[in-house]
Every structure is written in C-alpha cells, then in structure tokens.
C-alpha cells in the first residue's frame, strides 16, 4: 500500500491542503505572496503535487511537468519567517487530520524538511 492510500487517499490531501490555505488566507506575511483574486489555483497545485509525491495519481506532472520546486519558488522571497508561517498553517492542517502517530510523523517530517529546503533568502 502506498502512503497515499494509507492516509486515506485524495480526500485526506483535499482536507489537508484546504485547511492549510484557510490559514494562508488570513496570514499577513504569506497572503500577499499569492494571487490576489484566487487561492484556488494554488490550492489545487499543492494538493496535486502532494498526492503525486506520496504515491497517488501523477496528475501534477501531467499538468505542470517536473516539479522543480526550488526553481518555482525563486520568484518569492522565502526567509525563516515565511517558512515558519508556512509550517504553522501546515501544522494546524496536519493536526486536524488526526492520523495515526506513525503516519502523522512521516508526513510532518517531510513537510519540515521540504519547507527548510525552500528557503532562498537570508534572515531579515
Ligand atoms: C507554489 C509559497 C513551501 C509546494 C507556491 C507559490 C507560493 C508559494 C507563493 C505560488 C502560488 C501558486 O501556485 O499560484 C511558499 C512558501 C513556502 C513554500 C512561502 C515556505 C517555505 C512549499 C513546500 C512545498 C511547496 C514545502 C512542497 C512540499 C508548492 C507547489 C507549488 C507552490 C507544488 C505550485 C508549483 C507550480 O506547479 O507552479 N508556493 N511555498 N511549497 N508551492 Fe510553495
């Protein structure tokens, strides 16, 4: 069984990413980085990416090509504060899934690692 299946498939990633963007929508540091009129596109891209990463359908790369996430984040200034804000909303979203500890820890460790690897600006 893939990790994607073990955590409950598409529905779980839909809930995770939707809850995450509810936090982003209210965040004074992060909200201005995203398209003004619409977070739905960003929500869909992150959901499809995570589904693909964890062994679900490869729709993300069919639509967007190779992820190359560091390159795709280059237009945005991501310092420690942005990373920590991103992780705070992700933590809230992960908590609401109430996954078994082992699955939760695997998901969370990846998100922490990925968020740290996306930092592209020195602390201000
Ligand atoms: C896109 C911010 C970390 C995955 C974006 C966008 C912004 C952003 C502003 C453009 C929104 C859009 O797609 O319209 C940030 C910030 C981070 C962060 C501030 C803090 C560390 C991450 C991490 C991941 C991720 C850790 C993966 C685990 C993605 C994906 C896209 C995206 C898949 C869409 C790429 C595409 O197909 O164009 N991010 N991000 N981001 N981000 Fe992040």
XYZ file of N, CA and C and ligand atoms in Angstrom:
415
model
N 0.843 -1.203 0.000
C 0.000 0.000 0.000
C 0.882 1.259 0.000
N 0.520 2.237 -0.796
C 1.289 3.487 -0.784
C 0.921 4.315 0.455
N 1.786 5.268 0.766
C 1.474 6.203 1.850
C 0.176 6.947 1.529
N 0.034 7.312 0.260
C -1.190 7.986 -0.211
C -2.439 7.189 0.182
N -2.412 5.896 -0.064
C -3.561 5.052 0.296
C -3.698 4.920 1.804
N -2.540 4.773 2.490
C -2.576 4.530 3.940
C -3.232 5.681 4.703
N -3.042 6.909 4.235
C -3.621 8.050 4.962
C -5.048 8.374 4.531
N -5.541 7.656 3.529
C -6.940 7.881 3.153
C -7.152 8.468 1.773
N -6.094 8.514 0.955
C -6.261 8.911 -0.442
C -6.580 10.380 -0.642
N -7.201 10.657 -1.776
C -7.425 12.043 -2.204
C -8.144 12.886 -1.162
N -9.135 12.314 -0.530
C -9.927 13.071 0.440
C -9.053 13.665 1.550
N -8.072 12.891 2.001
C -7.182 13.365 3.066
C -6.334 14.549 2.590
N -5.821 14.461 1.373
C -4.995 15.558 0.859
C -5.845 16.790 0.546
N -7.077 16.539 0.145
C -8.004 17.653 -0.078
C -8.242 18.412 1.226
N -8.492 17.671 2.293
C -8.726 18.315 3.603
C -7.476 19.036 4.086
N -6.326 18.358 3.965
C -5.063 18.942 4.434
C -4.795 20.290 3.766
N -4.840 20.297 2.445
C -4.438 21.495 1.709
C -5.504 22.586 1.820
N -6.753 22.187 1.893
C -7.810 23.188 2.064
C -7.652 23.917 3.404
N -7.423 23.135 4.449
C -7.227 23.733 5.782
C -5.988 24.625 5.802
N -4.925 24.180 5.141
C -3.700 24.975 5.049
C -3.994 26.343 4.423
N -4.715 26.361 3.324
C -4.974 27.639 2.655
C -5.969 28.511 3.400
N -6.788 27.928 4.270
C -7.604 28.771 5.148
C -6.697 29.587 6.060
N -5.599 28.978 6.525
C -4.625 29.705 7.332
C -3.886 30.748 6.517
N -3.442 30.377 5.328
C -2.725 31.320 4.456
C -3.604 32.540 4.150
N -4.895 32.303 3.920
C -5.806 33.395 3.552
C -5.840 34.486 4.615
N -5.574 34.117 5.875
C -5.619 35.082 6.980
C -4.229 35.552 7.403
N -3.207 35.160 6.686
C -1.832 35.431 7.137
C -1.263 36.683 6.477
N -0.920 37.689 7.270
C -0.454 38.958 6.696
C 0.888 38.861 5.976
N 1.712 37.898 6.358
C 3.015 37.728 5.706
C 2.875 36.921 4.405
N 2.100 35.860 4.456
C 2.017 34.942 3.309
C 0.980 35.345 2.268
N -0.159 35.877 2.716
C -1.254 36.117 1.758
C -0.832 36.972 0.559
N -0.025 38.045 0.785
C 0.357 38.890 -0.361
C 1.241 38.180 -1.392
N 1.814 37.048 -1.045
C 2.677 36.332 -1.999
C 1.858 35.590 -3.054
N 0.592 35.344 -2.766
C -0.253 34.525 -3.642
C -1.140 35.404 -4.511
N -1.669 34.838 -5.614
C -2.547 35.622 -6.494
C -3.667 36.279 -5.694
N -3.895 37.563 -5.981
C -4.804 38.355 -5.171
C -6.237 37.839 -5.234
N -6.673 37.475 -6.424
C -8.091 37.194 -6.632
C -8.463 35.759 -6.290
N -7.458 34.862 -6.126
C -7.852 33.456 -6.150
C -6.769 32.555 -5.583
N -7.089 31.922 -4.473
C -6.151 30.942 -3.903
C -6.454 29.534 -4.412
N -7.537 29.378 -5.144
C -7.977 28.029 -5.529
C -6.967 27.342 -6.440
N -6.350 28.109 -7.344
C -5.362 27.518 -8.243
C -4.151 27.022 -7.473
N -3.673 27.847 -6.549
C -2.522 27.451 -5.724
C -2.878 26.226 -4.883
N -4.095 26.210 -4.366
C -4.550 25.075 -3.560
C -4.534 23.793 -4.395
N -5.026 23.878 -5.611
C -5.061 22.692 -6.467
C -3.637 22.208 -6.792
N -2.735 23.140 -7.099
C -1.364 22.740 -7.450
C -0.675 22.038 -6.285
N -0.797 22.590 -5.080
C -0.154 21.954 -3.925
C -0.791 20.589 -3.633
N -2.115 20.509 -3.734
C -2.786 19.222 -3.490
C -2.314 18.160 -4.485
N -2.274 18.506 -5.768
C -1.866 17.528 -6.782
C -0.402 17.136 -6.613
N 0.437 18.112 -6.227
C 1.840 17.793 -6.001
C 1.986 16.774 -4.860
N 1.329 17.042 -3.736
C 1.479 16.146 -2.574
C 0.906 14.759 -2.869
N -0.198 14.700 -3.578
C -0.781 13.411 -3.973
C 0.224 12.614 -4.800
N 0.848 13.282 -5.747
C 1.831 12.600 -6.600
C 3.045 12.171 -5.783
N 3.538 13.082 -4.930
C 4.733 12.793 -4.131
C 4.539 11.538 -3.287
N 3.344 11.373 -2.726
C 3.106 10.265 -1.795
C 2.565 9.009 -2.459
N 2.637 8.961 -3.782
C 2.321 7.714 -4.472
C 0.947 7.627 -5.092
N 0.209 8.744 -5.124
C -1.094 8.768 -5.786
C -0.942 9.103 -7.266
N -2.049 9.425 -7.925
C -2.019 9.725 -9.357
C -1.036 10.850 -9.718
N -0.435 10.743 -10.895
C 0.585 11.693 -11.343
C 0.037 12.886 -12.108
N -1.139 13.317 -11.717
C -1.777 14.442 -12.424
C -0.928 15.712 -12.357
N -0.240 15.899 -11.229
C 0.554 17.130 -11.111
C 1.522 17.268 -12.283
N 2.325 16.237 -12.523
C 3.331 16.360 -13.584
C 2.722 16.337 -14.982
N 1.558 15.694 -15.131
C 0.881 15.782 -16.431
C 0.506 17.220 -16.740
N 0.114 17.943 -15.702
C -0.320 19.329 -15.923
C 0.828 20.328 -15.843
N 1.819 20.061 -14.984
C 2.820 21.086 -14.670
C 4.235 20.686 -15.060
N 4.451 19.439 -15.444
C 5.803 18.980 -15.753
C 6.574 18.630 -14.493
N 7.899 18.540 -14.620
C 8.733 18.198 -13.470
C 8.545 19.246 -12.371
N 8.413 18.812 -11.100
C 8.118 19.786 -10.032
C 9.142 20.919 -9.892
N 10.431 20.596 -9.845
C 11.472 21.641 -9.714
C 11.033 22.740 -8.746
N 10.738 22.323 -7.529
C 10.073 23.253 -6.611
C 10.949 24.423 -6.193
N 12.245 24.189 -6.012
C 13.080 25.332 -5.614
C 13.077 26.399 -6.708
N 13.144 25.949 -7.955
C 13.113 26.898 -9.062
C 11.769 27.643 -9.112
N 10.685 26.904 -8.894
C 9.371 27.550 -8.963
C 9.146 28.534 -7.819
N 9.887 28.378 -6.733
C 9.754 29.314 -5.619
C 10.722 30.485 -5.709
N 11.614 30.448 -6.693
C 12.625 31.505 -6.807
C 12.027 32.913 -6.907
N 10.847 33.085 -7.550
C 10.295 34.458 -7.625
C 9.862 35.010 -6.265
N 9.749 34.159 -5.255
C 9.241 34.614 -3.957
C 10.378 34.712 -2.954
N 10.306 35.707 -2.099
C 11.295 35.849 -1.034
C 10.859 34.969 0.131
N 11.602 33.897 0.341
C 11.257 32.962 1.421
C 12.416 32.918 2.414
N 12.225 33.608 3.534
C 13.183 33.579 4.631
C 12.641 32.708 5.754
N 13.317 32.769 6.887
C 12.889 31.954 8.026
C 11.457 32.281 8.456
N 11.079 33.561 8.403
C 9.745 33.958 8.869
C 8.658 33.381 7.966
N 8.901 33.426 6.652
C 7.919 32.878 5.708
C 7.819 31.353 5.879
N 8.981 30.721 6.017
C 8.988 29.268 6.232
C 8.217 28.901 7.505
N 8.470 29.627 8.577
C 7.805 29.292 9.847
C 6.303 29.535 9.767
N 5.902 30.594 9.054
C 4.463 30.852 8.888
C 3.829 29.729 8.069
N 4.514 29.338 6.999
C 4.020 28.231 6.150
C 3.844 26.973 6.999
N 4.854 26.672 7.819
C 4.803 25.456 8.642
C 3.733 25.545 9.738
N 3.493 26.724 10.254
C 2.458 26.871 11.282
C 1.085 26.476 10.723
N 0.773 26.965 9.520
C -0.531 26.615 8.930
C -0.575 25.133 8.551
N 0.565 24.608 8.117
C 0.605 23.185 7.799
C 0.418 22.349 9.067
N 1.029 22.794 10.168
C 0.876 22.052 11.434
C -0.597 21.982 11.845
N -1.283 23.135 11.771
C -2.716 23.155 12.100
C -3.474 22.173 11.206
N -3.134 22.180 9.932
C -3.845 21.323 8.968
C -3.561 19.845 9.232
N -2.308 19.518 9.534
C -1.952 18.127 9.837
C -2.677 17.680 11.108
N -2.688 18.524 12.129
C -3.345 18.161 13.389
C -4.803 17.776 13.154
N -5.475 18.498 12.284
C -6.903 18.246 12.080
C -7.184 16.932 11.374
N -6.165 16.341 10.767
C -6.371 15.041 10.120
C -6.463 13.905 11.137
N -5.887 14.110 12.337
C -5.875 13.058 13.371
C -5.414 11.705 12.829
N -4.289 11.707 12.153
C -3.736 10.462 11.620
C -3.071 9.660 12.743
N -2.915 8.359 12.554
C -2.100 7.574 13.484
C -0.696 8.178 13.572
N -0.076 8.132 14.767
C 1.206 8.803 15.001
C 2.256 8.520 13.938
N 2.386 7.270 13.558
C 3.452 6.901 12.637
C 3.294 7.604 11.284
N 2.051 7.652 10.797
C 1.789 8.310 9.515
C 1.928 9.816 9.663
N 1.410 10.340 10.759
C 1.486 11.771 11.007
C 2.947 12.230 11.065
N 3.774 11.466 11.780
C 5.180 11.853 11.912
C 5.896 11.809 10.567
N 5.584 10.837 9.743
C 6.229 10.746 8.434
C 5.859 11.939 7.562
N 4.583 12.267 7.581
C 4.104 13.413 6.800
C 4.734 14.706 7.304
N 4.732 14.867 8.614
C 5.227 16.107 9.199
C 6.739 16.275 8.970
N 7.493 15.186 9.157
C 8.944 15.270 8.947
C 9.262 15.695 7.517
N 8.531 15.153 6.557
C 8.742 15.556 5.170
C 8.438 17.043 4.974
N 7.314 17.506 5.520
C 6.919 18.905 5.316
C 7.950 19.856 5.925
N 8.479 19.511 7.096
C 9.504 20.339 7.737
C 10.757 20.376 6.872
N 11.184 19.216 6.407
C 12.368 19.132 5.558
C 12.163 19.941 4.265
N 11.009 19.747 3.630
C 10.744 20.434 2.353
C 10.688 21.944 2.560
N 10.055 22.381 3.640
C 9.938 23.823 3.881
C 11.316 24.439 4.126
N 12.169 23.733 4.859
C 13.521 24.262 5.085
C 14.294 24.344 3.777
N 14.064 23.389 2.894
C 14.818 23.385 1.641
C 14.333 24.466 0.680
N 13.194 25.084 0.958
C 12.644 26.113 0.062
C 13.130 27.518 0.424
N 13.797 27.656 1.556
C 14.275 28.986 1.965
C 15.330 29.466 0.963
N 15.125 30.675 0.461
C 16.016 31.222 -0.566
C 16.476 32.641 -0.259
N 16.210 33.104 0.959
C 16.594 34.464 1.324
C 17.153 34.467 2.740
N 18.158 35.300 3.005
C 18.722 35.363 4.356
C 17.719 35.938 5.348
N 17.882 35.605 6.607
C 17.013 36.157 7.641
C 17.133 37.673 7.640
N 15.968 38.344 7.862
C 15.998 39.802 7.866
C 15.862 40.333 9.279
C 3.652 27.365 -5.189
C 4.962 29.906 -1.293
C 6.887 25.918 0.655
C 4.867 23.312 -2.876
C 3.877 28.395 -4.306
C 3.501 29.766 -4.552
C 3.868 30.472 -3.460
C 4.471 29.564 -2.522
C 3.669 31.967 -3.207
C 2.802 30.265 -5.826
C 1.330 30.029 -5.689
C 0.692 29.439 -6.907
O 0.934 28.264 -7.205
O -0.066 30.170 -7.540
C 5.628 29.055 -0.431
C 6.245 29.453 0.825
C 6.811 28.348 1.369
C 6.526 27.232 0.454
C 6.262 30.852 1.425
C 7.571 28.310 2.682
C 8.581 27.508 2.920
C 6.484 24.862 -0.122
C 6.735 23.473 0.182
C 6.171 22.737 -0.815
C 5.546 23.660 -1.738
C 7.493 22.979 1.407
C 6.128 21.239 -1.012
C 6.101 20.384 -0.030
C 4.409 24.182 -3.822
C 3.842 23.781 -5.100
C 3.524 24.954 -5.784
C 3.865 26.051 -4.899
C 3.671 22.348 -5.606
C 2.947 25.058 -7.201
C 4.105 24.953 -8.204
C 3.627 25.027 -9.631
O 3.222 23.988 -10.180
O 3.637 26.121 -10.193
N 4.463 28.300 -3.080
N 5.805 27.720 -0.617
N 5.762 24.942 -1.289
N 4.399 25.554 -3.736
Fe 5.123 26.631 -2.211
